[in-house]
Structure formats: structure tokens, C-alpha cells
Tab-separated table of C-alpha atoms in Angstrom:
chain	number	residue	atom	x	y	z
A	15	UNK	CA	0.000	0.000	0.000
A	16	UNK	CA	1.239	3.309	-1.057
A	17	UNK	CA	0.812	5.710	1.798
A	18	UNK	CA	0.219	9.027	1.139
A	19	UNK	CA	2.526	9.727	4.001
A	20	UNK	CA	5.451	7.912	2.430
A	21	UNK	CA	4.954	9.457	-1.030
A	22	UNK	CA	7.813	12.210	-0.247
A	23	UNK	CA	10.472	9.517	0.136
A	24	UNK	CA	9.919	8.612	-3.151
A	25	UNK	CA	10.775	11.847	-4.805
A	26	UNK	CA	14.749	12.232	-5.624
A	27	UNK	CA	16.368	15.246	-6.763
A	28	UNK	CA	19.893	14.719	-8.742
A	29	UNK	CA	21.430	18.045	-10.139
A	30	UNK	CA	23.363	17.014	-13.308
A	31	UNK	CA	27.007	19.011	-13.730
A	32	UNK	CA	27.596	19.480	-17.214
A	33	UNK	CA	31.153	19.551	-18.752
A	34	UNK	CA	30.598	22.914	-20.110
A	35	UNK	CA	30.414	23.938	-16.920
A	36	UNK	CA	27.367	26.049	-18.144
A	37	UNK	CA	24.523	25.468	-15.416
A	38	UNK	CA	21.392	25.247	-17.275
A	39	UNK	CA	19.502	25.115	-14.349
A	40	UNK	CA	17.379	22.108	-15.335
A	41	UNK	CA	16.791	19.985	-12.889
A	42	UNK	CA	15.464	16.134	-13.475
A	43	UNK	CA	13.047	14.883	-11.398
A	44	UNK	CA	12.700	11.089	-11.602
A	45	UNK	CA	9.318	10.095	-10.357
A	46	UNK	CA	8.409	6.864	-8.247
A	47	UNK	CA	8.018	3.861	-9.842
A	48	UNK	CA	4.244	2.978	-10.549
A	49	UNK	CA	2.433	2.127	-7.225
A	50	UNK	CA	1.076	-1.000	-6.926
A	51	UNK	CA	-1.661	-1.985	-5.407
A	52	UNK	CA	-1.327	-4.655	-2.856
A	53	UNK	CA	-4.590	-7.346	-3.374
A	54	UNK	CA	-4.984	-9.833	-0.097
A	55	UNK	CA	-3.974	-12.824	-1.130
A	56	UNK	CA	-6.654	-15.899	-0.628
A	57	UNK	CA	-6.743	-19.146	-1.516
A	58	UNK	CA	-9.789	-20.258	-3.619
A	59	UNK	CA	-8.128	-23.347	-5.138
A	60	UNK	CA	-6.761	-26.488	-3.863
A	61	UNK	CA	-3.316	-25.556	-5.305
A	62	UNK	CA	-3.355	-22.380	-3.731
A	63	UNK	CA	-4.494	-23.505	-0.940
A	64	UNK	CA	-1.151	-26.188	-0.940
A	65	UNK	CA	1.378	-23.165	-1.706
A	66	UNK	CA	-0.296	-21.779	1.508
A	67	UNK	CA	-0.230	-24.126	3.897
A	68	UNK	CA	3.039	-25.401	5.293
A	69	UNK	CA	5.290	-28.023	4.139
A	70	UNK	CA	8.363	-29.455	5.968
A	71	UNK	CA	8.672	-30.351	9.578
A	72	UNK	CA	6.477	-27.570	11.456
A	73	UNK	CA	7.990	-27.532	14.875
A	74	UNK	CA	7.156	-24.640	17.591
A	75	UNK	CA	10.165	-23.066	18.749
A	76	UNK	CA	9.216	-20.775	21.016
A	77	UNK	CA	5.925	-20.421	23.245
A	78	UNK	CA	4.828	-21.018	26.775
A	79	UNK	CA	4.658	-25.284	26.420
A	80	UNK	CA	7.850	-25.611	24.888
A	81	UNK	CA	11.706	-25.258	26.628
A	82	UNK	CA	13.478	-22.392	24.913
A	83	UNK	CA	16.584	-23.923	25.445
A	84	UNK	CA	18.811	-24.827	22.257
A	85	UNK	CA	21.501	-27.058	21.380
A	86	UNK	CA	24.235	-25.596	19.669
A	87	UNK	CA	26.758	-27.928	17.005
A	88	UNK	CA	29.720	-26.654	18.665
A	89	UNK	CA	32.972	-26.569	16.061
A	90	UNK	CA	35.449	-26.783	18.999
A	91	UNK	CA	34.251	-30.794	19.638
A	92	UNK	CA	37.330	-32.835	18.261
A	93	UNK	CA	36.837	-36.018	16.253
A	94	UNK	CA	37.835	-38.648	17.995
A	95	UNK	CA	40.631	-40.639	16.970
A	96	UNK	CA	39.810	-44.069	15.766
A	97	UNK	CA	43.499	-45.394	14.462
A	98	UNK	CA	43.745	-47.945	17.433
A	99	UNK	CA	40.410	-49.559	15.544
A	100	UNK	CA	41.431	-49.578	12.227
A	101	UNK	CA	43.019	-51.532	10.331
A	102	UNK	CA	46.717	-51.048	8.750
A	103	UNK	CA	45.718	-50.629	5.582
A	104	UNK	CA	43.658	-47.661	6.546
A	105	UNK	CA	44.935	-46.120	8.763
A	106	UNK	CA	46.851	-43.597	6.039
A	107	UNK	CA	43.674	-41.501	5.502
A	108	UNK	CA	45.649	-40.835	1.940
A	109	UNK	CA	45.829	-44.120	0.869
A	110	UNK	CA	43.179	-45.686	-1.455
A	111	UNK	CA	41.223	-48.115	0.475
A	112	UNK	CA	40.603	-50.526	-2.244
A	113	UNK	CA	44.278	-51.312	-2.675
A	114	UNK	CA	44.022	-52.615	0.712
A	115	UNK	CA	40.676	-54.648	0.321
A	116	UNK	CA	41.784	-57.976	-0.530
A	117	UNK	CA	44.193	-58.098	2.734
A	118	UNK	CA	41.456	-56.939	4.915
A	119	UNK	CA	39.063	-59.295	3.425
A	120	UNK	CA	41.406	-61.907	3.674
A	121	UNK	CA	42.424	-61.513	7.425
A	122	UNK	CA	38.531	-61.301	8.057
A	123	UNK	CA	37.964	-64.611	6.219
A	124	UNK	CA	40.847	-66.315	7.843
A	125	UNK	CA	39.644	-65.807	11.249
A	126	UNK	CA	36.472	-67.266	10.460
A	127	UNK	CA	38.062	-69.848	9.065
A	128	UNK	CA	40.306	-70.855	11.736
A	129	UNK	CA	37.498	-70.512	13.735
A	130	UNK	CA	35.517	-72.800	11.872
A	131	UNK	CA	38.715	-75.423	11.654
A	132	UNK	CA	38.725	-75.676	15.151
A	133	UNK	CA	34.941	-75.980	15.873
A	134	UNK	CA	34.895	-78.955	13.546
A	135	UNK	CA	37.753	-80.389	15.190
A	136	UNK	CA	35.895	-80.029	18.281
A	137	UNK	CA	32.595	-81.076	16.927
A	138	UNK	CA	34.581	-84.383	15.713
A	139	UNK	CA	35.944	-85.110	18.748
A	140	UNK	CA	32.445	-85.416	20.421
A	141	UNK	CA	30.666	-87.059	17.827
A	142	UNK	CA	33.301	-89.807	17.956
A	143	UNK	CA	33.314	-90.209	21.403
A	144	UNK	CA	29.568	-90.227	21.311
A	145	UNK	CA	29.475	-92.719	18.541
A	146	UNK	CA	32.396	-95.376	20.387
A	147	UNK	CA	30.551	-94.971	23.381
A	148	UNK	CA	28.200	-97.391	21.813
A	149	UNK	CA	30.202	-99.818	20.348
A	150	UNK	CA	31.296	-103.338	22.208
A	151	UNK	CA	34.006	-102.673	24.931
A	152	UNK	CA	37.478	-103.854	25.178
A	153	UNK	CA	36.690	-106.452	27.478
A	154	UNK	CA	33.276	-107.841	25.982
A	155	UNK	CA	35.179	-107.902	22.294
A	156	UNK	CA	37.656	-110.070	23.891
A	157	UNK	CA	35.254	-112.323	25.217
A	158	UNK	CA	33.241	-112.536	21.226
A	159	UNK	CA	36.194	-114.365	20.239
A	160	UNK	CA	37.472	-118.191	20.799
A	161	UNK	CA	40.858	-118.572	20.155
A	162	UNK	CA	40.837	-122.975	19.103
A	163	UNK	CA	43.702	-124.816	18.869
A	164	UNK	CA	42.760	-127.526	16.145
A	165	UNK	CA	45.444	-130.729	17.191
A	166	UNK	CA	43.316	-130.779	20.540
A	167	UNK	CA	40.572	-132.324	18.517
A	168	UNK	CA	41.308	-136.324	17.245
A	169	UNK	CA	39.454	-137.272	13.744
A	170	UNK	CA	35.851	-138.150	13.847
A	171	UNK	CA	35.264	-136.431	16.613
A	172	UNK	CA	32.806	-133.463	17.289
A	173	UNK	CA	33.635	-131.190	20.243
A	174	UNK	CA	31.312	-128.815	21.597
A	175	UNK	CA	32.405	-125.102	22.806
A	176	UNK	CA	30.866	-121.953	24.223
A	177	UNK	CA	30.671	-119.146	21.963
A	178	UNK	CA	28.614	-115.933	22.914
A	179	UNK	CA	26.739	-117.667	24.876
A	180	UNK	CA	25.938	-120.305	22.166
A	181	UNK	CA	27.209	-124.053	21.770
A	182	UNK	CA	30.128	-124.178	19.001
A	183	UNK	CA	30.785	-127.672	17.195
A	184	UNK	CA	34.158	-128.452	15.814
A	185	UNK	CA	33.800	-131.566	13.905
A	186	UNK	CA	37.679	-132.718	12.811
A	187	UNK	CA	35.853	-134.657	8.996
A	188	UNK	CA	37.875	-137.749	7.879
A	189	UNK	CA	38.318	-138.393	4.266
A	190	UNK	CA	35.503	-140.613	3.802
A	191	UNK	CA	32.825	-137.938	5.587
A	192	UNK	CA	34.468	-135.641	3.132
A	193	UNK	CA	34.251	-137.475	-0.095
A	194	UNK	CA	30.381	-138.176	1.015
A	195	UNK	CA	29.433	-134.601	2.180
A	196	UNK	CA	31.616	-133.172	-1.590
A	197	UNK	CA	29.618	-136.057	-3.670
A	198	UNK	CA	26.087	-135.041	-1.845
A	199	UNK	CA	23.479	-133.531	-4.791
A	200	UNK	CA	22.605	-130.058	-3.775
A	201	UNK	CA	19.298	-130.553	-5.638
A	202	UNK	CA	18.423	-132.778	-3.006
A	203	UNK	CA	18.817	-130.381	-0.345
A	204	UNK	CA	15.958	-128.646	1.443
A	205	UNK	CA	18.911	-126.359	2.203
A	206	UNK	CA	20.726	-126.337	-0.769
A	207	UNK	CA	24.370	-125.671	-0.120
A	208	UNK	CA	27.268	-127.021	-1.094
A	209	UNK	CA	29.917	-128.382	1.253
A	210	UNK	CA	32.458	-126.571	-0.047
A	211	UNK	CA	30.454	-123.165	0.547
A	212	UNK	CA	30.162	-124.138	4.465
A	213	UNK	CA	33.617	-125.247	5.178
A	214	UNK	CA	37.156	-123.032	4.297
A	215	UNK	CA	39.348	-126.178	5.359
A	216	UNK	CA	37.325	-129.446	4.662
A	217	UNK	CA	38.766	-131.492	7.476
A	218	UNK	CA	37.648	-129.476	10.157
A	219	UNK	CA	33.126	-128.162	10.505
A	220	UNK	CA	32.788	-125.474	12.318
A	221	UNK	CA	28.699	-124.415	12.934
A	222	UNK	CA	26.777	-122.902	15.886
A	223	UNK	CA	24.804	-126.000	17.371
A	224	UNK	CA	21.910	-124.781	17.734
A	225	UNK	CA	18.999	-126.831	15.660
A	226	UNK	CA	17.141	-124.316	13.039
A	227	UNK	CA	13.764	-125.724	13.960
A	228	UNK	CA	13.603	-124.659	17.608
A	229	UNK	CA	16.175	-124.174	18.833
A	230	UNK	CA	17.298	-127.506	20.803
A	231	UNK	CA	21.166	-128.385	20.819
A	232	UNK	CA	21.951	-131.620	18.757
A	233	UNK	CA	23.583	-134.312	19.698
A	234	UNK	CA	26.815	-135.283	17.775
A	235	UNK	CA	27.545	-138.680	15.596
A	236	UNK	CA	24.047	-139.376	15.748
A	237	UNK	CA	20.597	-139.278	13.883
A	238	UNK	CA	20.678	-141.199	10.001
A	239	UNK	CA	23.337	-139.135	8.433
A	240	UNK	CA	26.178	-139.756	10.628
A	241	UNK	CA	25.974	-135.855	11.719
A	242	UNK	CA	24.085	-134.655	13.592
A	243	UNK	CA	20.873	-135.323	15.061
A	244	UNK	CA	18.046	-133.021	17.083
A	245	UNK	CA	16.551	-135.250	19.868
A	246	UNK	CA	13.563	-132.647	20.454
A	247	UNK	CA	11.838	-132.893	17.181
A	248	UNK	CA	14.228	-135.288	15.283
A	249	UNK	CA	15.565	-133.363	12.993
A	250	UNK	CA	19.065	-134.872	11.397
A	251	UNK	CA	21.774	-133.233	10.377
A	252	UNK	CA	24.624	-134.663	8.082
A	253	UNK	CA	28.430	-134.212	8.633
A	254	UNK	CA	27.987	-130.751	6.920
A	255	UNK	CA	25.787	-129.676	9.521
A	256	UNK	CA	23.022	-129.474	6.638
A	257	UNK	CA	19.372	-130.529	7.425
A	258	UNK	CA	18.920	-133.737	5.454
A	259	UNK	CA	15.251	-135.462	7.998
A	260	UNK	CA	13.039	-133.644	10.339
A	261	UNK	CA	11.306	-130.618	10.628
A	262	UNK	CA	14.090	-128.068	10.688
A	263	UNK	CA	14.032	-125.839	7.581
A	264	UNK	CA	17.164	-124.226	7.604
A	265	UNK	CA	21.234	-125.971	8.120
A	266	UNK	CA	23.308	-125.431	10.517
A	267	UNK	CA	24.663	-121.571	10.558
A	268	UNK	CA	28.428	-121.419	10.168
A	269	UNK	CA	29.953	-118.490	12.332
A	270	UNK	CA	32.739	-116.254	10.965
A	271	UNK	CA	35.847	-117.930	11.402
A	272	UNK	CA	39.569	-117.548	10.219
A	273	UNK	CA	42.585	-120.038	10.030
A	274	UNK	CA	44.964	-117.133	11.526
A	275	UNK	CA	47.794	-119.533	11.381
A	276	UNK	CA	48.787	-123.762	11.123
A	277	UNK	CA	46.312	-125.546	13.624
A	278	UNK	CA	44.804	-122.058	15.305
A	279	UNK	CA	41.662	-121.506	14.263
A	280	UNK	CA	39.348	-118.406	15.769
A	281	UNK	CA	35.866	-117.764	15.735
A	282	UNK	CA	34.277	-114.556	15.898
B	17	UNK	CA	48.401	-57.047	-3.538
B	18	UNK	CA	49.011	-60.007	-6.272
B	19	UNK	CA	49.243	-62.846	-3.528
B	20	UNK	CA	46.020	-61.950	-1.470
B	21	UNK	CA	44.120	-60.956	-4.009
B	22	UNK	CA	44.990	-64.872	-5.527
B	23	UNK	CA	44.231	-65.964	-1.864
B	24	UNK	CA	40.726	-64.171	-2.140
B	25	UNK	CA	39.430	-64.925	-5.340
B	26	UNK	CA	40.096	-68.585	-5.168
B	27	UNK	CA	39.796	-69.378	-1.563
B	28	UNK	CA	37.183	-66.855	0.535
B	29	UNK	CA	35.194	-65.667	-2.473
B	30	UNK	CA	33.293	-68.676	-2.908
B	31	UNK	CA	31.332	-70.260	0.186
B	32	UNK	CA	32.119	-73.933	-1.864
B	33	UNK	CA	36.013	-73.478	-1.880
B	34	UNK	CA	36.076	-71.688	1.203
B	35	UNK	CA	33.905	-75.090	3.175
B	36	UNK	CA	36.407	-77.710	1.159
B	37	UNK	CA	39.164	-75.368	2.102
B	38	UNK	CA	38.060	-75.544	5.662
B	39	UNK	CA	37.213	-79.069	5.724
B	40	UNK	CA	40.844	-79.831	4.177
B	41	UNK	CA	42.788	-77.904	6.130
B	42	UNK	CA	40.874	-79.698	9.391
B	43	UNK	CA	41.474	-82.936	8.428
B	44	UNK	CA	45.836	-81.583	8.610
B	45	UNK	CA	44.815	-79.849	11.799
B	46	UNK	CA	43.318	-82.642	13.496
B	47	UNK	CA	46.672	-84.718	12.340
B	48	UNK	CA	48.854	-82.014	13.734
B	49	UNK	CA	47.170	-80.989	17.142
B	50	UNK	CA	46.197	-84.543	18.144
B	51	UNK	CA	50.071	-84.929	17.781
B	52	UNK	CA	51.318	-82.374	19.591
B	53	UNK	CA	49.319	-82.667	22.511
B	54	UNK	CA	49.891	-86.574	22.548
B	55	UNK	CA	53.395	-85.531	22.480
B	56	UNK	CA	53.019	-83.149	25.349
B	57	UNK	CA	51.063	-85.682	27.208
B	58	UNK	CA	53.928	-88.664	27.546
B	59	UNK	CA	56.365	-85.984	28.039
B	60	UNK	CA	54.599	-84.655	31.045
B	61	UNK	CA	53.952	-88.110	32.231
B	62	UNK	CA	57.465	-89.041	31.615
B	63	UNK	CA	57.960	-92.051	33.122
B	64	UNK	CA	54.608	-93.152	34.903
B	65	UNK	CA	52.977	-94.228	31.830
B	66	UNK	CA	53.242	-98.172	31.420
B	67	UNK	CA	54.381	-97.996	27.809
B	68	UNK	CA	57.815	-96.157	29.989
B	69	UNK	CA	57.350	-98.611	32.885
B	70	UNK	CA	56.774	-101.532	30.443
B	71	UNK	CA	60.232	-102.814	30.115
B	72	UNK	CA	61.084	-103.325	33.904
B	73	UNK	CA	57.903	-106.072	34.034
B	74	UNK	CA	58.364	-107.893	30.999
């Protein structure tokens, strides 16, 4: 608004010196610029109406709910110094940190992976103990095996021993119960097996006596085969331990044996 | 710069390399520490284990 009281401040009066030193007396008056006239602003549209209303965090500074007090950035705070947490390769705040990268990466890496090393050495270790914690013991492995020494037994005879807890036969076979149990048919068998696939040295039968069909012990040189023979349920067994008469359906089983050395022979 | 950046790209860059490269280097670990702390063992037991005892019985 263009008050009249103001209007004299807006006159200006500049006397021009010309060269010719001639004062002509003329005097310029430049005259205010054109007044405008101020209109009220007011907001008929909605994108007037958004030019006029605030954008931007609005935050009251000052006023009777609010604390006046400010916090000041001060410029005298130092930076701290954090060379005691970095690494070598950065420490040079010159130096281009991606010459370094591969070092730092790889120191990183090799902790965790020394780390890791040792945790799987140590997870190892337990499993293992875990897992021979449930194996046989010294002293019951010692007792699963039957250490047999083979001149004890005369030919044609069938000894009996105790073998976890089961009845062992050693039968020492004499040429003629061989060349019968070799020339036996397997067709004929209700177990068919050949003798040579239950014995590793022919003169000596080595079986668990315990008779298939129920588990009776049978008695040696006896029954129709010259074997064995079950008195329970009469089941007979021939010199190759094989059921030849009776109910039993299955031979004799042969244990896991070895021949360690000349006349030693261990089961188990 | 050559050697760890060699070290990097064909060791720790891959998760694959870097679990065989773990797994191998336990297996030598295991070797070397069961070893040396055997080793430590007998010669802090020095003569009260029966493997140093053995000879005076048999």
C-alpha cells in the first residue's frame, strides 16, 4: 500500500554538472516507480491452498509449552581418533582403500576360518566319542572271540564249545565224511548248499549248534546221516551240519571264522 | 596385492572353496594338534605311563 505519508520519500532530486560547466539550471526529477496496489492474497483453489499451507517439519520453537533452550553444534568438539580400531591398511587416511581390500578381506575370512577349523575339530571329537561310546568294549570284544587250537581235537570227533553264549561244534571230517558230504546232490537239499560253501578247510566243521527248527542243541555222531541229530523234534543233520530229515528248515549256521595260522583256528 | 588378491578370489570368495578349504585344512589340523598334545602328554607323564614302565615287568 502506497501511503500518502510515504509518497515524499519517493521523490529524488539529482542536479546534473555538465562539462561545459554552463549550469542550465534544469533539474530532473525522476518520479516513483508505478504504485502498486497490494490485493490480499486468498486461496480459492486447492493448489493455492497447498502453496499456503506449510510443508516441511512444522515444529514450535518458542511459546509457553515448549523449553526455549537450544543445542548448539559446537565446532570446537574434536573427532575422535579411531586409528587404534582400524586396520593397517587404513589407517593412512591418503591411501586408497581398495588397494588394501583384498588383505582386509582376507584376514577377516581367515579368522572365520580358523574358527571354523577348530569348531569342527571339536565337533569331531564329540561325535566320535559319542558314537564309540556305543560300540562293544574292550573287554566284551575279547570275550566274542574263541581262540581254538585244532590238534586238541582227534578225527571223527565233534567237540562242543561256548561261543557268545551259544554251543560251538568243531567236527575234525575224515576223508571218507568228506568225499560223502563233496559227492552229496545239492538238488536234493531242502537247504541247498554245497559243502564246499560251508567249510574253508574241509577237514575241520565249524557251525553254531543250535537246531534251526527250535532251537534244541543236537547231539553229535548221531541221527541217520552220521551228523548230527536233534533229539527234540528229530531233525538230522549230516556231517555238513546241513538238514537232510526232520522238521528243521534251515542248516546249521556257520559263524565267521579264520585259520589265523597252522592248527589255530578263531571264531568270531 | 598379487598374492592376497589370488588368496581371495580362489579361496574366501566362494562359500564352496572356502567349506572344502576348511574341511581340508581340518582334516591336517586334526593330524597335527592330536600330535602335539599326545606328544606333550607322555612328556609330562614321563615315566609313569606303562608304555615307559613296560620294560622293567616284561
Amino acid at each position: 500500500m502506497l501511503k500518502p505519508a510515504s509518497v515524499p520519500g519517493y521523490f529524488k532530486s539529482v542536479s546534473q554538472v555538465v562539462s561545459n560547466q554552463l549550469n542550465t539550471g534544469k533539474q530532473i526529477a525522476i518520479l516513483p516507480k508505478k504504485s502498486v496496489v497490494y490485493i490480499p492474497w486468498s486461496s480459492t483453489s486447492p493448489a493455492a491452498l497447498s502453496k499456503a499451507l506449510p510443508t516441511g517439519n512444522v515444529s514450535v520453537s518458542v511459546g509457553p509449552a515448549v523449553t526455549s533452550q537450544v543445542r548448539w553444534a559446537h565446532t570446537d568438539i574434536t573427532v575422535p581418533d579411531f586409528t587404534n580400531y582400524r586396520r593397517d591398511g587404513t589407517k593412512n587416511p591418503a591411501a586408497k582403500s581398495d588397494k588394501s581390500e583384498d588383505s582386509r578381506k582376507n584376514f577377516t575370512y581367515l579368522m572365520a576360518g580358523a574358527c571354523t577349523v577348530g569348531t569342527a575339530y571339536a565337533a569331531k571329537a564329540v561325535v566320535t566319542q559319542f558314537i564309540s561310546s556305543m560300540s562293544a568294549s574292550a573287554d566284551v570284544l575279547a570275550l566274542a572271540k574263541i581262540e581254538i587250537k585244532l590238534a586238541d581235537i582227534p578225527e571223527g570227533k565233534s567237540v562242543t564249545f561256548k561261543w557268545r553264549g551259544k554251543p560251538l561244534f568243531i567236527r575234525h571230517r575224515s576223508a571218507s565224511e568228506i568225499q560223502a558230504e563233496q559227492s552229496v546232490p545239492v538238488s536234493s537239499l531242502r537247504d541247498p548248499q554245497h559243502d564246499n560253501d560251508r567249510v574253508q578247510n574241509p577237514s575241520f566243521l565249524v557251525v553254531i549248534g543250535v537246531c534251526t527248527h527250535l532251537g534244541c542243541v543236537p547231539i553229535a555222531n548221531a541221527g541217520d546221516f552220521g551228523g548230527y541229530y536233534c533229539p527234540c523234534h528229530g531233525s538230522h543233520y549230516d556231517a555238513s551240519g546241513r538238514i537232510r530229515k526232520g522238521p528243521a528248515p534251515l542248516n546249521l549256521e556257520v559263524p565267521p571264522y579264520t585259520y589265523p595260522e597252522e592248527g589255530l583256528l578263531i571264531v568270531g | 596385492m598379487g598374492f592376497s588378491n589370488t588368496i581371495y578370489n580362489s579361496i574366501f570368495k566362494r562359500t564352496s572353496t572356502m567349506a572344502l578349504a576348511i574341511v581340508a585344512s581340518a582334516f591336517f589340523f586334526e593330524r597335527t594338534f592330536d600330535l602335539a598334545t599326545e606328544t606333550f602328554f607322555d612328556k609330562y607323564n614321563e615315566g609313569k605311563l606303562w608304555k615307559h614302565i613296560k620294560d622293567k615287568y616284561e
